[in-house]
Amino acid sequence: MRGCPHGRGTQTAATTDPSRVHHRVQAGRGRVGSQHRPADRADANELGIYDSTLGNWVGQDRIDRGEAEGLTTEERARLRQLAAENARLRMERDLRKRTVVFWVKETSTP
């Protein structure tokens, strides 16, 4: 947690996680981040977040709707999942290698 820039205490995952406030961006789509009026500091203050965070969320919403180029939220989640799985598999492989080396040393020394 960190201090909120707007003097409202601290920011938690509930206020900073885009998936948890996606409905806020969706609800404000007609007024926030639209061609009628771009997201601004007042909107961020209303949500208790940094204006750059709101800009990131609005930009990601545009990508998710196909209005901009980039990785969708689902694609990003899948990449994170694959990276975690890849790291786990590497650790398992390295452990097996060390086990074999240890076993060979133990059985080959008289």
Coordinates of N, CA and C in Angstrom, one line a residue:
M1 N 0.8 -1.2 0.0 CA 0.0 0.0 0.0 C 0.9 1.2 0.0
R2 N 0.4 2.3 -0.6 CA 1.1 3.5 -0.6 C 0.1 4.7 -0.3
G3 N 0.7 5.8 0.0 CA -0.2 7.0 0.2 C -0.9 7.4 -1.0
C4 N -2.1 7.7 -0.9 CA -2.9 8.2 -2.0 C -2.6 9.6 -2.3
P5 N -2.4 10.0 -3.5 CA -2.0 11.4 -3.8 C -3.0 12.4 -3.5
H6 N -4.2 12.0 -3.2 CA -5.3 12.9 -3.0 C -5.7 13.1 -1.6
G7 N -4.8 12.6 -0.7 CA -5.1 12.8 0.8 C -6.2 11.9 1.3
R8 N -6.5 10.8 0.7 CA -7.6 9.9 1.1 C -7.0 8.6 1.7
G9 N -5.9 8.7 2.4 CA -5.4 7.5 3.1 C -4.5 6.8 2.2
T10 N -4.7 5.5 2.1 CA -3.8 4.6 1.3 C -4.6 4.0 0.2
Q11 N -3.8 3.6 -0.9 CA -4.4 2.9 -2.0 C -4.2 1.4 -1.7
T12 N -5.2 0.6 -2.0 CA -5.1 -0.8 -1.9 C -5.3 -1.5 -3.2
A13 N -5.2 -2.8 -3.3 CA -5.4 -3.5 -4.5 C -6.8 -3.2 -5.0
A14 N -7.8 -3.0 -4.1 CA -9.1 -2.8 -4.5 C -9.3 -1.5 -5.3
T15 N -8.5 -0.5 -5.0 CA -8.6 0.8 -5.7 C -7.6 0.9 -6.8
T16 N -6.6 0.0 -6.9 CA -5.6 0.2 -8.0 C -5.7 -0.9 -9.0
D17 N -6.4 -2.0 -8.8 CA -6.4 -3.1 -9.7 C -7.4 -2.8 -10.8
P18 N -7.0 -2.7 -12.1 CA -7.9 -2.4 -13.1 C -9.1 -3.4 -13.3
S19 N -8.8 -4.7 -13.0 CA -9.9 -5.6 -13.1 C -11.0 -5.3 -12.1
R20 N -10.7 -4.7 -10.9 CA -11.7 -4.5 -9.9 C -12.4 -3.2 -10.2
V21 N -11.9 -2.3 -10.9 CA -12.6 -1.0 -11.2 C -12.9 -0.9 -12.7
H22 N -12.8 -2.0 -13.4 CA -13.1 -2.0 -14.8 C -14.5 -1.5 -15.1
H23 N -15.5 -1.9 -14.2 CA -16.8 -1.4 -14.3 C -16.9 0.1 -14.2
R24 N -16.1 0.7 -13.4 CA -16.1 2.2 -13.3 C -15.7 2.8 -14.6
V25 N -14.7 2.2 -15.3 CA -14.3 2.8 -16.6 C -15.4 2.5 -17.6
Q26 N -16.0 1.3 -17.5 CA -17.1 1.0 -18.4 C -18.2 2.0 -18.2
A27 N -18.6 2.2 -17.0 CA -19.7 3.1 -16.7 C -19.5 4.5 -17.1
G28 N -18.2 4.9 -17.0 CA -17.9 6.3 -17.4 C -17.4 6.4 -18.8
R29 N -17.6 5.3 -19.6 CA -17.1 5.3 -21.0 C -17.6 6.5 -21.8
G30 N -18.9 6.8 -21.6 CA -19.5 7.9 -22.3 C -19.0 9.3 -21.9
R31 N -18.4 9.4 -20.7 CA -17.9 10.7 -20.2 C -16.5 10.7 -20.0
V32 N -15.8 9.6 -19.7 CA -14.4 9.5 -19.4 C -13.7 8.8 -20.5
G33 N -12.7 9.4 -21.0 CA -11.8 8.8 -22.0 C -12.5 8.7 -23.4
S34 N -13.6 9.4 -23.6 CA -14.3 9.3 -24.9 C -13.8 10.5 -25.7
Q35 N -14.3 10.5 -26.9 CA -14.0 11.6 -27.8 C -14.7 12.9 -27.3
H36 N -15.8 12.7 -26.5 CA -16.5 13.9 -26.0 C -15.6 14.6 -25.0
R37 N -15.0 13.9 -24.1 CA -14.2 14.5 -23.0 C -13.2 13.5 -22.6
P38 N -11.9 13.7 -22.7 CA -10.9 12.8 -22.3 C -10.8 12.7 -20.8
A39 N -10.3 11.6 -20.3 CA -10.1 11.5 -18.8 C -9.2 12.5 -18.3
D40 N -9.5 13.1 -17.2 CA -8.6 14.1 -16.6 C -8.4 13.9 -15.1
R41 N -7.7 14.9 -14.5 CA -7.3 14.8 -13.1 C -8.5 14.7 -12.2
A42 N -9.6 15.4 -12.6 CA -10.8 15.4 -11.7 C -11.4 14.0 -11.7
D43 N -11.4 13.3 -12.8 CA -11.9 11.9 -12.8 C -11.1 11.0 -11.9
A44 N -9.8 11.2 -12.0 CA -8.9 10.4 -11.2 C -9.1 10.7 -9.7
N45 N -9.3 12.0 -9.3 CA -9.5 12.4 -8.0 C -10.8 11.8 -7.5
E46 N -11.8 11.7 -8.3 CA -13.1 11.1 -7.9 C -12.9 9.7 -7.6
L47 N -12.1 9.0 -8.3 CA -11.8 7.5 -8.1 C -10.8 7.3 -7.0
G48 N -10.0 8.4 -6.6 CA -9.0 8.2 -5.6 C -7.7 7.6 -6.2
I49 N -7.4 7.8 -7.4 CA -6.2 7.2 -8.1 C -5.5 8.3 -8.8
Y50 N -4.3 8.0 -9.2 CA -3.5 8.9 -10.0 C -4.1 9.1 -11.4
D51 N -3.9 10.3 -12.0 CA -4.5 10.5 -13.3 C -3.8 9.6 -14.4
S52 N -2.5 9.3 -14.2 CA -1.8 8.4 -15.1 C -2.4 7.0 -15.1
T53 N -2.8 6.6 -13.9 CA -3.4 5.3 -13.7 C -4.7 5.2 -14.5
L54 N -5.5 6.2 -14.3 CA -6.8 6.3 -15.1 C -6.6 6.3 -16.6
G55 N -5.5 7.0 -17.0 CA -5.2 7.0 -18.4 C -4.8 5.7 -18.9
N56 N -4.1 4.9 -18.1 CA -3.7 3.6 -18.5 C -4.9 2.7 -18.6
W57 N -5.9 2.8 -17.6 CA -7.1 2.0 -17.7 C -7.9 2.3 -18.9
V58 N -8.1 3.6 -19.2 CA -8.9 4.0 -20.3 C -8.2 3.4 -21.6
G59 N -6.9 3.6 -21.7 CA -6.2 3.0 -22.9 C -6.3 1.5 -23.0
Q60 N -6.3 0.8 -21.9 CA -6.5 -0.6 -21.9 C -7.9 -1.0 -22.3
D61 N -8.8 -0.2 -21.9 CA -10.2 -0.4 -22.3 C -10.4 -0.3 -23.8
R62 N -9.7 0.7 -24.4 CA -9.8 0.9 -25.8 C -9.2 -0.3 -26.5
I63 N -8.1 -0.8 -26.0 CA -7.5 -2.0 -26.6 C -8.4 -3.2 -26.5
D64 N -9.0 -3.4 -25.3 CA -9.9 -4.5 -25.2 C -11.1 -4.4 -26.1
R65 N -11.6 -3.2 -26.4 CA -12.7 -3.0 -27.3 C -12.3 -3.1 -28.8
G66 N -11.0 -3.2 -29.1 CA -10.5 -3.2 -30.4 C -10.3 -1.9 -31.1
E67 N -10.3 -0.8 -30.3 CA -10.2 0.5 -30.9 C -8.7 0.9 -31.0
A68 N -7.8 0.2 -30.4 CA -6.4 0.5 -30.4 C -5.6 -0.8 -30.4
E69 N -4.4 -0.7 -30.9 CA -3.5 -1.8 -31.0 C -2.9 -2.1 -29.6
G70 N -2.6 -3.4 -29.4 CA -2.0 -3.8 -28.2 C -2.5 -5.1 -27.7
L71 N -2.0 -5.6 -26.6 CA -2.4 -6.9 -25.9 C -3.7 -6.6 -25.1
T72 N -4.7 -7.5 -25.3 CA -5.9 -7.3 -24.5 C -5.6 -7.8 -23.1
T73 N -6.5 -7.5 -22.2 CA -6.4 -7.9 -20.8 C -6.3 -9.4 -20.7
E74 N -7.1 -10.1 -21.5 CA -7.0 -11.6 -21.4 C -5.7 -12.1 -21.9
E75 N -5.1 -11.5 -23.0 CA -3.8 -11.9 -23.5 C -2.7 -11.6 -22.5
R76 N -2.8 -10.5 -21.8 CA -1.8 -10.2 -20.8 C -1.9 -11.2 -19.6
A77 N -3.1 -11.5 -19.2 CA -3.3 -12.5 -18.1 C -2.7 -13.9 -18.6
R78 N -2.9 -14.3 -19.8 CA -2.4 -15.5 -20.3 C -0.9 -15.5 -20.4
L79 N -0.3 -14.4 -20.8 CA 1.2 -14.3 -20.8 C 1.8 -14.4 -19.4
R80 N 1.1 -13.8 -18.4 CA 1.6 -13.9 -17.0 C 1.5 -15.3 -16.6
Q81 N 0.4 -16.0 -16.9 CA 0.2 -17.4 -16.5 C 1.3 -18.3 -17.2
L82 N 1.6 -18.1 -18.4 CA 2.6 -18.9 -19.1 C 4.0 -18.6 -18.6
A83 N 4.3 -17.3 -18.2 CA 5.6 -17.0 -17.7 C 5.8 -17.7 -16.3
A84 N 4.7 -17.7 -15.5 CA 4.8 -18.4 -14.2 C 5.0 -19.9 -14.4
E85 N 4.3 -20.4 -15.3 CA 4.4 -21.9 -15.6 C 5.8 -22.2 -16.1
N86 N 6.3 -21.3 -17.0 CA 7.7 -21.5 -17.5 C 8.7 -21.5 -16.4
A87 N 8.6 -20.5 -15.5 CA 9.5 -20.4 -14.3 C 9.4 -21.7 -13.5
R88 N 8.2 -22.2 -13.2 CA 8.1 -23.4 -12.4 C 8.7 -24.6 -13.1
L89 N 8.5 -24.7 -14.4 CA 9.1 -25.8 -15.1 C 10.7 -25.7 -15.1
R90 N 11.2 -24.5 -15.2 CA 12.7 -24.4 -15.2 C 13.2 -24.8 -13.8
M91 N 12.5 -24.4 -12.8 CA 12.9 -24.8 -11.4 C 12.9 -26.3 -11.3
E92 N 11.9 -26.9 -11.7 CA 11.8 -28.4 -11.6 C 12.9 -29.0 -12.4
R93 N 13.2 -28.5 -13.6 CA 14.2 -29.1 -14.5 C 15.6 -29.0 -13.8
D94 N 15.8 -27.8 -13.2 CA 17.1 -27.6 -12.5 C 17.2 -28.4 -11.3
L95 N 16.2 -28.6 -10.6 CA 16.2 -29.5 -9.4 C 16.5 -31.0 -9.8
R96 N 15.9 -31.4 -10.9 CA 16.2 -32.8 -11.4 C 17.6 -32.9 -11.8
K97 N 18.2 -31.9 -12.5 CA 19.6 -31.9 -12.9 C 20.5 -32.0 -11.7
R98 N 20.2 -31.2 -10.7 CA 21.0 -31.3 -9.4 C 20.9 -32.6 -8.7
T99 N 19.7 -33.2 -8.8 CA 19.5 -34.5 -8.1 C 20.3 -35.6 -8.8
V100 N 20.3 -35.5 -10.2 CA 21.0 -36.5 -10.9 C 22.5 -36.4 -10.6
V101 N 23.0 -35.1 -10.7 CA 24.5 -34.9 -10.4 C 24.8 -35.4 -9.0
F102 N 24.0 -35.1 -8.0 CA 24.3 -35.6 -6.6 C 24.3 -37.1 -6.6
W103 N 23.3 -37.7 -7.2 CA 23.2 -39.2 -7.2 C 24.4 -39.8 -7.9
V104 N 24.8 -39.2 -9.0 CA 26.0 -39.8 -9.7 C 27.2 -39.7 -8.8
K105 N 27.4 -38.5 -8.2 CA 28.6 -38.4 -7.3 C 28.5 -39.4 -6.1
E106 N 27.4 -39.5 -5.5 CA 27.2 -40.4 -4.4 C 27.5 -41.9 -4.8
T107 N 27.0 -42.3 -5.9 CA 27.2 -43.7 -6.3 C 28.5 -44.0 -7.0
S108 N 29.2 -43.0 -7.5 CA 30.5 -43.3 -8.1 C 31.7 -43.2 -7.2
T109 N 31.5 -42.6 -6.0 CA 32.7 -42.5 -5.1 C 32.7 -43.8 -4.2
P110 N 33.9 -44.4 -4.1 CA 34.0 -45.6 -3.3 C 33.9 -45.3 -1.8

